[in-house]
Amino acid sequence: MESGVFTFLLLCTVWLNVEALSVSIPQKSYDVPRGGNATIPCTFKTTVQNPKSAVITWSRRPNQPDAEDVVILTYFYPDESFDLSESFDPTRFSIDAKVLTGQANLLLKFLKFEDSMLYECRVQVRGDTTGNTAAITNVVVLVPPTKPILNVQGKPEYGQNINLTCVSEEASPSPTYKWESYDVLNNLRPLDPKSTVKGGILSLFNVTKETSGYYICTSTNKVGSASSNFTLSVLPPSLNIGSTAGIIGGVAAALILLVIIICCCYCRKKKQQEEAYAMGAPEYTDKDPDGNDENHHPQESSVVYSDSKGPITRRDQYEEKSEHNDDRRSDINDRRRDYDDRRSDFDDRRSDFDDRRSDINDRRRDYDDRRSDFDDQRSNYSDRRDKYSDRNERYDDDRHYDDERRYDDRRGQR
Ligand SMILES: *[C@@H]1O[C@H](CO)[C@@H](O)[C@H](O)[C@H]1NC(C)=O
Ligand SMILES: *[C@@H]1O[C@H](CO)[C@@H](O)[C@H](O)[C@H]1NC(C)=O
Ligand SMILES: *[C@@H]1O[C@H](CO)[C@@H](O)[C@H](O)[C@H]1NC(C)=O
Ligand SMILES: *[C@@H]1O[C@H](CO)[C@@H](O)[C@H](O)[C@H]1NC(C)=O
């Protein structure tokens, strides 16, 4: 009975061992001097006798959360050779593996500061898929701290909160930082109890003149230490450059706004004038208060010559004038047509002008040019109008004789 139980347990153990792989690395961490060589031992046990094939993989990752594994090399059995991943120097990384004795050591040479990482040994044996198939260790390339770099965050002015930062660019293992303060007379003094030190950052709150002095940061790890000092001068608050810029900016913005408003008012006024001008036949057909284009009709213009001055004196010139008059009349009609053309042309220009106005920001300058151009045209136009008015007067005078004569003729017939 007892031997039966023993046999059962033995069978169980054998059965379990058959499918169990066990990979291990003796130490959790290996310290290696920079530039030195190291062998990271990795051993494995499998109950598979003379395994037909096996694969050993070494990979590494930075000792930080969320860091990704990078495969260094993959060793194949029974080939007894390995593939080194790209980006790894074959003179620095290799493997010393003996599958039959359960050995899978990683060989590292000329270690660098950047080689400080977590290293993982993974073993796959044909026919043995369970158990601990991988082991991990931390390789620490020992590097004493470099001289710390010191910086000030914030403005060292009365009442401000500032940070003094201290960082050694290289140090492995990670260094600890210590801050000390000396007053202006170079006497060691305790740090302000309000201040805090976290990592290499010394935070100083509500700084005063007394906060001024020497600050020394020392960076230390198990292979060395280094320190840097810093002279802090806390000054009275000066006129803040930022707020000065803000004030200047604000004033500039206000001025620009004012200019824009003035421009808009001016433009609107101008536009109203232009509209009046565009529609405003009454403004320049001054002989015709109703804006009627037929202002040369004798009946309507009768008012003009009913009280004419001295037409009789010129009656003897009538024959000649009458001929001229017809010429002039057609001439005037031509001019009027010409004028109407110009006006529609002008209206086109105006709508064009309005379109451009919507684009006003980009084309402001263009617009102003056009406007002065336009003003020139307008003054030209006014000149023309004056001439036209003169002609019109003369024309009316002439016509006056014409009517007088007809009237006289009719009287004569009667
Ligand atoms: C590291 O290994 C190389 C070659 O394998 C050797 O030349 C060198 O002296 C070794 N360095 C140390 C510190 O043992
Ligand atoms: C100082 O450091 C702390 C934490 O490190 C941070 O919250 C604070 O904003 C820093 N102050 C300045 C002035 O940079
Ligand atoms: C800063 O310090 C001054 C005098 O040292 C004190 O009057 C003031 O209340 C302090 N301000 C804060 C926010 O602690
Ligand atoms: C500060 O550092 C300089 C060199 O960077 C050194 O000469 C000086 O003695 C140091 N001062 C203190 C108080 O440690």
Coordinates of C-alpha atoms and ligand atoms in Angstrom, one line a residue:
M1 CA 0.0 0.0 0.0
E2 CA 2.7 2.5 1.0
S3 CA 4.9 1.5 -1.9
G4 CA 1.8 2.0 -4.1
V5 CA 1.4 5.6 -2.9
F6 CA 5.1 6.3 -3.3
T7 CA 5.0 5.0 -6.8
F8 CA 2.0 7.2 -7.7
L9 CA 3.8 10.3 -6.3
L10 CA 6.9 9.4 -8.1
L11 CA 5.0 9.0 -11.4
C12 CA 3.3 12.3 -10.8
T13 CA 6.6 14.1 -10.3
V14 CA 8.1 12.5 -13.3
W15 CA 5.0 13.4 -15.3
L16 CA 5.1 17.0 -14.1
N17 CA 8.8 17.3 -14.8
V18 CA 8.4 16.0 -18.3
E19 CA 6.5 19.2 -19.3
A20 CA 8.2 21.7 -17.0
L21 CA 10.9 24.1 -18.1
S22 CA 12.7 26.3 -15.6
V23 CA 14.8 29.3 -16.6
S24 CA 16.7 31.4 -14.0
I25 CA 19.3 34.1 -13.5
P26 CA 21.1 33.9 -10.2
Q27 CA 21.1 37.6 -9.3
K28 CA 18.4 40.3 -9.6
S29 CA 21.1 42.8 -10.5
Y30 CA 24.6 42.9 -11.9
D31 CA 26.9 45.9 -11.4
V32 CA 29.5 46.3 -14.1
P33 CA 32.0 49.1 -14.3
R34 CA 31.8 51.3 -17.4
G35 CA 34.1 49.9 -20.1
G36 CA 34.2 46.5 -18.4
N37 CA 33.2 43.1 -19.6
A38 CA 30.4 41.0 -18.0
T39 CA 28.9 37.6 -18.3
I40 CA 25.2 37.5 -17.4
P41 CA 24.6 33.9 -16.4
C42 CA 21.3 32.2 -17.4
T43 CA 20.6 28.6 -16.7
F44 CA 17.6 26.4 -17.6
K45 CA 16.4 22.9 -16.7
T46 CA 14.3 20.7 -18.9
T47 CA 13.3 17.1 -18.4
V48 CA 13.3 16.5 -22.1
Q49 CA 16.2 14.2 -22.7
N50 CA 18.3 15.3 -25.7
P51 CA 15.9 17.9 -27.0
K52 CA 15.7 17.9 -30.8
S53 CA 15.6 21.6 -31.0
A54 CA 15.7 24.7 -28.8
V55 CA 15.7 28.5 -29.2
I56 CA 17.3 31.0 -26.7
T57 CA 16.4 34.7 -27.0
W58 CA 18.1 37.6 -25.1
S59 CA 16.3 40.9 -25.1
R60 CA 16.5 44.1 -23.1
R61 CA 14.4 47.1 -22.2
P62 CA 15.0 50.4 -20.3
N63 CA 14.2 50.1 -16.6
Q64 CA 11.0 52.3 -17.0
P65 CA 7.4 51.5 -17.1
D66 CA 6.0 51.1 -20.7
A67 CA 9.4 50.5 -22.1
E68 CA 9.5 48.1 -25.0
D69 CA 11.6 45.0 -25.4
V70 CA 14.3 44.9 -28.0
V71 CA 15.7 41.6 -29.0
I72 CA 19.5 41.4 -28.9
L73 CA 20.1 38.0 -30.3
T74 CA 18.5 34.6 -31.0
Y75 CA 20.4 31.4 -30.6
F76 CA 19.3 28.2 -32.4
Y77 CA 19.9 24.6 -31.3
P78 CA 21.0 22.2 -32.9
D79 CA 22.6 24.8 -35.3
E80 CA 24.6 26.1 -32.3
S81 CA 24.7 29.6 -33.9
F82 CA 22.9 32.9 -33.3
D83 CA 21.5 35.8 -35.2
L84 CA 22.4 39.2 -33.7
S85 CA 19.8 41.9 -34.2
E86 CA 20.6 44.9 -36.3
S87 CA 21.9 47.9 -34.3
F88 CA 23.9 45.6 -31.9
D89 CA 27.7 45.7 -32.2
P90 CA 28.9 42.1 -32.8
T91 CA 32.1 42.9 -30.9
R92 CA 30.1 43.8 -27.8
F93 CA 27.2 41.2 -27.7
S94 CA 27.4 37.5 -28.0
I95 CA 26.2 34.3 -26.3
D96 CA 27.8 31.4 -24.6
A97 CA 25.2 28.6 -24.7
K98 CA 25.2 24.9 -24.1
V99 CA 21.7 23.5 -24.4
L100 CA 22.6 20.0 -23.2
T101 CA 23.9 21.4 -19.9
G102 CA 21.3 24.1 -19.7
Q103 CA 23.5 27.1 -20.1
A104 CA 22.5 30.3 -22.0
N105 CA 25.0 33.1 -20.8
L106 CA 25.0 36.5 -22.4
L107 CA 28.4 38.1 -22.9
L108 CA 28.8 41.8 -22.8
K109 CA 31.9 43.8 -23.5
F110 CA 33.1 47.4 -23.2
L111 CA 29.9 48.3 -21.4
K112 CA 28.5 51.8 -21.8
F113 CA 26.3 54.0 -19.7
E114 CA 23.4 53.4 -22.1
D115 CA 23.7 49.6 -21.6
S116 CA 22.1 50.0 -18.1
M117 CA 18.9 48.1 -18.7
L118 CA 16.7 45.1 -17.8
Y119 CA 17.9 42.0 -19.6
E120 CA 15.7 39.0 -20.2
C121 CA 16.7 35.4 -21.1
R122 CA 14.0 33.3 -22.7
V123 CA 14.3 29.6 -23.6
Q124 CA 12.1 27.5 -25.8
V125 CA 12.6 23.7 -25.8
R126 CA 10.8 21.5 -28.3
G127 CA 8.3 19.4 -26.3
D128 CA 8.6 21.5 -23.1
T129 CA 6.2 24.4 -23.3
T130 CA 5.2 25.1 -19.6
G131 CA 7.0 26.4 -16.5
N132 CA 9.2 29.5 -16.2
T133 CA 10.4 30.0 -19.8
A134 CA 12.1 33.4 -19.0
A135 CA 14.1 35.2 -16.4
I136 CA 15.1 38.8 -16.0
T137 CA 17.9 40.8 -14.4
N138 CA 19.0 44.4 -14.1
V139 CA 22.4 45.3 -15.5
V140 CA 23.8 48.4 -13.9
V141 CA 26.8 50.0 -15.6
L142 CA 28.4 51.9 -12.8
V143 CA 29.0 55.5 -13.8
P144 CA 29.9 58.2 -11.2
P145 CA 27.7 61.3 -11.4
T146 CA 28.8 64.0 -13.8
K147 CA 29.1 67.6 -12.5
P148 CA 25.5 68.7 -12.0
I149 CA 23.9 71.3 -14.2
L150 CA 22.0 74.0 -12.2
N151 CA 19.1 76.1 -13.4
V152 CA 16.6 78.6 -12.0
Q153 CA 12.9 78.3 -12.9
G154 CA 10.9 81.4 -12.2
K155 CA 12.0 85.0 -11.5
P156 CA 14.3 85.5 -8.5
E157 CA 12.3 88.6 -7.3
Y158 CA 10.8 89.4 -3.9
G159 CA 7.6 87.4 -3.2
Q160 CA 8.1 84.9 -6.1
N161 CA 8.3 81.1 -5.9
I162 CA 11.3 79.7 -7.7
N163 CA 12.9 76.3 -8.3
L164 CA 16.5 75.6 -8.4
T165 CA 17.1 72.4 -10.4
C166 CA 20.1 70.1 -10.3
V167 CA 20.8 67.3 -12.8
S168 CA 23.8 65.1 -13.4
E169 CA 23.6 64.1 -17.1
E170 CA 25.2 60.7 -16.4
A171 CA 25.1 58.7 -13.2
S172 CA 24.4 55.0 -12.8
P173 CA 22.9 53.9 -10.6
S174 CA 20.6 57.0 -10.3
P175 CA 22.1 59.6 -8.0
T176 CA 20.7 61.2 -4.9
Y177 CA 20.8 65.0 -4.8
K178 CA 21.5 67.2 -1.8
W179 CA 21.2 71.0 -1.6
E180 CA 23.1 73.2 0.8
S181 CA 22.9 76.9 1.3
Y182 CA 25.5 79.5 2.3
D183 CA 24.7 83.1 3.2
V184 CA 26.4 86.0 1.5
L185 CA 29.1 85.8 4.2
N186 CA 29.7 82.2 3.1
N187 CA 28.4 80.7 6.4
L188 CA 26.5 77.4 6.0
R189 CA 22.8 77.9 7.0
P190 CA 19.8 75.7 7.2
L191 CA 17.5 75.7 4.2
D192 CA 14.3 77.8 4.7
P193 CA 11.8 75.4 6.4
K194 CA 9.2 76.4 3.8
S195 CA 11.4 75.1 1.0
T196 CA 11.1 71.6 -0.4
V197 CA 13.5 69.2 -2.1
K198 CA 12.2 66.7 -4.5
G199 CA 14.6 64.8 -6.7
G200 CA 17.1 67.5 -7.7
I201 CA 14.6 70.3 -7.4
L202 CA 14.8 72.8 -4.6
S203 CA 11.6 74.8 -4.4
L204 CA 11.8 78.2 -2.7
F205 CA 8.6 80.0 -1.8
N206 CA 8.0 83.7 -1.3
V207 CA 11.6 84.5 -1.7
T208 CA 13.1 87.6 -0.1
K209 CA 16.4 89.4 0.0
E210 CA 17.6 86.9 2.7
T211 CA 17.1 84.1 0.2
S212 CA 20.1 85.4 -1.7
G213 CA 23.3 83.4 -1.3
Y214 CA 25.3 80.4 -2.4
Y215 CA 23.5 77.2 -3.2
I216 CA 25.4 74.0 -3.7
C217 CA 24.0 70.8 -5.1
T218 CA 25.8 67.5 -4.6
S219 CA 24.9 64.5 -6.7
T220 CA 26.0 61.2 -5.2
N221 CA 25.8 57.5 -6.1
K222 CA 27.7 54.4 -4.9
V223 CA 30.6 55.0 -7.3
G224 CA 31.1 58.7 -6.8
S225 CA 29.8 62.2 -6.3
A226 CA 30.0 65.7 -7.9
S227 CA 28.7 69.1 -6.9
S228 CA 28.0 72.5 -8.5
N229 CA 27.3 75.8 -6.9
F230 CA 25.2 78.7 -7.8
T231 CA 24.9 82.3 -6.6
L232 CA 21.3 83.4 -6.2
S233 CA 20.5 87.1 -6.1
V234 CA 16.9 87.9 -5.3
L235 CA 16.1 91.4 -6.5
P236 CA 13.1 93.8 -6.0
P237 CA 10.4 93.3 -8.6
S238 CA 11.2 95.3 -11.8
L239 CA 8.6 96.4 -14.3
N240 CA 7.7 93.1 -15.8
I241 CA 8.7 92.9 -19.5
G242 CA 5.7 90.7 -20.1
S243 CA 3.2 93.2 -18.6
T244 CA 5.0 96.1 -20.4
A245 CA 4.6 94.3 -23.7
G246 CA 1.0 93.7 -22.8
I247 CA 0.3 97.4 -22.1
I248 CA 2.1 98.4 -25.3
G249 CA 0.1 95.8 -27.2
G250 CA -3.1 97.0 -25.7
V251 CA -2.5 100.6 -26.5
A252 CA -1.5 99.7 -30.1
A253 CA -4.6 97.6 -30.5
A254 CA -6.8 100.5 -29.2
L255 CA -5.1 102.9 -31.7
I256 CA -5.6 100.5 -34.6
L257 CA -9.3 100.0 -33.6
L258 CA -9.7 103.8 -33.5
V259 CA -8.1 104.2 -36.9
I260 CA -10.4 101.5 -38.3
I261 CA -13.5 103.2 -36.9
I262 CA -12.5 106.6 -38.3
C263 CA -11.8 105.0 -41.7
C264 CA -15.1 103.2 -41.6
C265 CA -17.0 106.4 -40.9
Y266 CA -15.1 108.3 -43.6
C267 CA -15.7 105.5 -46.1
R268 CA -19.4 105.4 -45.3
K269 CA -19.7 109.1 -45.8
K270 CA -17.7 108.9 -49.0
K271 CA -19.8 106.0 -50.1
Q272 CA -23.0 108.0 -49.5
Q273 CA -21.6 110.9 -51.5
E274 CA -20.7 108.5 -54.3
E275 CA -24.2 107.0 -54.2
A276 CA -25.7 110.5 -54.4
Y277 CA -23.4 111.3 -57.2
A278 CA -24.2 108.1 -59.1
M279 CA -28.0 108.5 -58.9
G280 CA -27.9 112.2 -58.6
A281 CA -28.9 113.5 -62.1
P282 CA -30.3 116.6 -60.3
E283 CA -26.9 117.5 -59.1
Y284 CA -25.5 118.1 -62.5
T285 CA -28.5 118.7 -64.8
D286 CA -28.9 121.9 -62.9
K287 CA -31.2 123.3 -65.6
D288 CA -33.7 120.6 -64.7
P289 CA -34.8 120.5 -61.1
D290 CA -37.1 117.4 -61.8
G291 CA -34.2 115.4 -63.1
N292 CA -36.0 115.0 -66.3
D293 CA -33.8 114.1 -69.2
E294 CA -36.0 116.1 -71.6
N295 CA -34.8 119.3 -70.1
H296 CA -34.1 120.8 -73.6
H297 CA -37.6 120.7 -74.6
P298 CA -38.6 124.3 -75.4
Q299 CA -41.8 124.2 -73.3
E300 CA -40.0 123.1 -70.2
S301 CA -37.1 125.5 -70.6
S302 CA -39.4 128.4 -71.3
V303 CA -38.9 129.6 -67.7
V304 CA -35.3 130.1 -68.5
Y305 CA -35.8 132.5 -71.4
S306 CA -39.0 134.1 -70.4
D307 CA -37.0 136.6 -68.5
S308 CA -33.9 136.5 -70.6
K309 CA -31.8 139.4 -70.7
G310 CA -31.6 141.2 -74.0
P311 CA -32.5 138.6 -76.6
I312 CA -33.7 141.4 -79.0
T313 CA -30.4 142.9 -79.4
R314 CA -29.1 139.7 -80.8
R315 CA -32.0 139.0 -83.0
D316 CA -30.1 140.2 -86.1
Q317 CA -27.6 137.5 -85.5
Y318 CA -30.3 135.0 -85.5
E319 CA -29.8 133.4 -88.9
E320 CA -26.3 132.6 -88.3
K321 CA -27.0 131.4 -84.7
S322 CA -29.8 129.2 -85.8
E323 CA -27.5 127.2 -88.0
H324 CA -24.9 126.9 -85.2
N325 CA -27.7 126.0 -82.9
D326 CA -28.6 122.8 -84.7
D327 CA -25.0 121.8 -84.8
R328 CA -24.6 122.5 -81.1
R329 CA -27.7 120.6 -80.3
S330 CA -26.5 117.4 -81.9
D331 CA -23.1 118.1 -80.4
I332 CA -24.8 118.3 -77.0
N333 CA -26.8 115.1 -77.6
D334 CA -23.5 113.4 -78.4
R335 CA -22.0 114.6 -75.3
R336 CA -25.0 113.6 -73.3
R337 CA -24.8 110.0 -74.6
D338 CA -21.1 110.1 -73.9
Y339 CA -21.9 111.2 -70.5
D340 CA -24.5 108.5 -69.9
D341 CA -22.0 105.9 -71.0
R342 CA -19.6 107.3 -68.6
R343 CA -22.2 107.1 -65.9
S344 CA -23.0 103.5 -66.4
D345 CA -19.3 102.9 -66.7
F346 CA -19.0 104.6 -63.4
D347 CA -21.8 102.4 -61.9
D348 CA -19.9 99.3 -63.0
R349 CA -16.8 100.7 -61.3
R350 CA -18.8 101.3 -58.3
S351 CA -20.1 97.7 -58.0
D352 CA -16.6 96.5 -58.7
F353 CA -15.5 98.8 -55.9
D354 CA -18.1 97.4 -53.5
D355 CA -16.9 93.8 -54.2
R356 CA -13.5 94.9 -53.4
R357 CA -14.6 96.4 -50.2
S358 CA -15.6 93.0 -48.8
D359 CA -12.0 92.0 -49.2
I360 CA -11.0 95.2 -47.4
N361 CA -8.3 93.9 -45.0
D362 CA -6.1 92.5 -47.7
R363 CA -6.8 95.2 -50.2
R364 CA -6.9 98.2 -48.1
R365 CA -3.9 99.9 -49.8
D366 CA -5.2 98.9 -53.2
Y367 CA -8.5 100.4 -52.3
D368 CA -7.0 103.7 -51.2
D369 CA -5.1 103.9 -54.4
R370 CA -8.3 103.3 -56.3
R371 CA -10.1 105.8 -54.3
S372 CA -7.6 108.6 -55.1
D373 CA -7.8 107.5 -58.7
F374 CA -11.5 107.7 -58.5
D375 CA -11.3 111.2 -57.0
D376 CA -9.2 112.3 -59.9
Q377 CA -11.8 111.0 -62.2
R378 CA -14.4 112.7 -60.3
S379 CA -12.7 116.1 -60.5
N380 CA -12.3 115.5 -64.3
Y381 CA -15.8 114.7 -64.4
S382 CA -16.8 117.9 -62.6
D383 CA -14.8 119.9 -65.0
R384 CA -16.6 118.3 -67.8
R385 CA -19.9 119.0 -66.1
D386 CA -19.0 122.7 -65.8
K387 CA -18.2 122.8 -69.5
Y388 CA -21.4 121.1 -70.2
S389 CA -23.4 123.6 -68.1
D390 CA -21.8 126.4 -69.9
R391 CA -22.7 124.9 -73.2
N392 CA -26.2 124.3 -71.9
E393 CA -26.6 127.9 -71.0
R394 CA -25.4 129.0 -74.4
Y395 CA -27.6 126.6 -76.0
D396 CA -30.6 127.8 -74.1
D397 CA -29.8 131.3 -75.0
D398 CA -29.6 130.4 -78.7
R399 CA -32.8 128.5 -78.5
H400 CA -34.5 131.4 -77.0
Y401 CA -33.9 133.4 -80.2
D402 CA -35.3 130.5 -82.1
D403 CA -38.6 130.5 -80.2
E404 CA -38.8 134.3 -80.2
R405 CA -38.5 134.2 -83.9
R406 CA -41.2 131.6 -84.4
Y407 CA -43.4 133.6 -82.2
D408 CA -42.7 136.7 -84.3
D409 CA -43.4 134.8 -87.5
R410 CA -46.7 133.5 -86.3
R411 CA -47.6 137.0 -85.3
G412 CA -46.6 138.2 -88.7
Q413 CA -48.8 135.6 -90.3
R414 CA -51.8 136.7 -88.4
Ligands
LIG1 C1 37.1 42.8 -22.2 O1 37.3 41.9 -23.2 C2 38.2 42.2 -24.2 C3 38.2 41.2 -25.3 O2 37.4 40.1 -25.0 C4 39.6 42.4 -23.6 O3 40.5 42.8 -24.6 C5 39.5 43.4 -22.5 O4 40.7 43.5 -21.9 C6 38.4 43.0 -21.5 N1 38.3 44.1 -20.5 C7 38.4 43.9 -19.2 C8 38.2 45.1 -18.4 O5 38.6 42.8 -18.8
LIG2 C1 8.7 74.2 -9.3 O1 8.6 72.8 -9.4 C2 7.3 72.3 -9.1 C3 7.3 70.8 -9.0 O2 8.5 70.3 -9.4 C4 6.3 72.8 -10.1 O3 5.0 72.4 -9.8 C5 6.4 74.3 -10.1 O4 5.5 74.8 -11.1 C6 7.8 74.8 -10.3 N1 7.8 76.3 -10.2 C7 8.4 77.0 -11.2 C8 8.4 78.5 -10.9 O5 8.8 76.6 -12.2
LIG3 C1 5.8 86.8 1.8 O1 6.7 87.3 2.7 C2 6.3 88.6 3.2 C3 7.4 89.1 4.2 O2 8.5 88.2 4.2 C4 5.0 88.5 3.9 O3 4.6 89.8 4.4 C5 3.9 87.9 3.0 O4 2.7 87.8 3.6 C6 4.4 86.6 2.4 N1 3.4 86.2 1.4 C7 3.0 85.0 1.3 C8 2.0 84.7 0.2 O5 3.4 84.1 2.1
LIG4 C1 31.7 77.3 -6.6 O1 32.2 76.6 -7.7 C2 33.5 77.1 -8.2 C3 33.8 76.4 -9.4 O2 32.7 76.2 -10.2 C4 34.5 77.0 -7.1 O3 35.7 77.6 -7.5 C5 34.0 77.7 -5.8 O4 34.9 77.4 -4.8 C6 32.6 77.1 -5.4 N1 32.1 77.8 -4.3 C7 31.7 77.2 -3.2 C8 31.2 78.1 -2.1 O5 31.6 76.0 -3.1

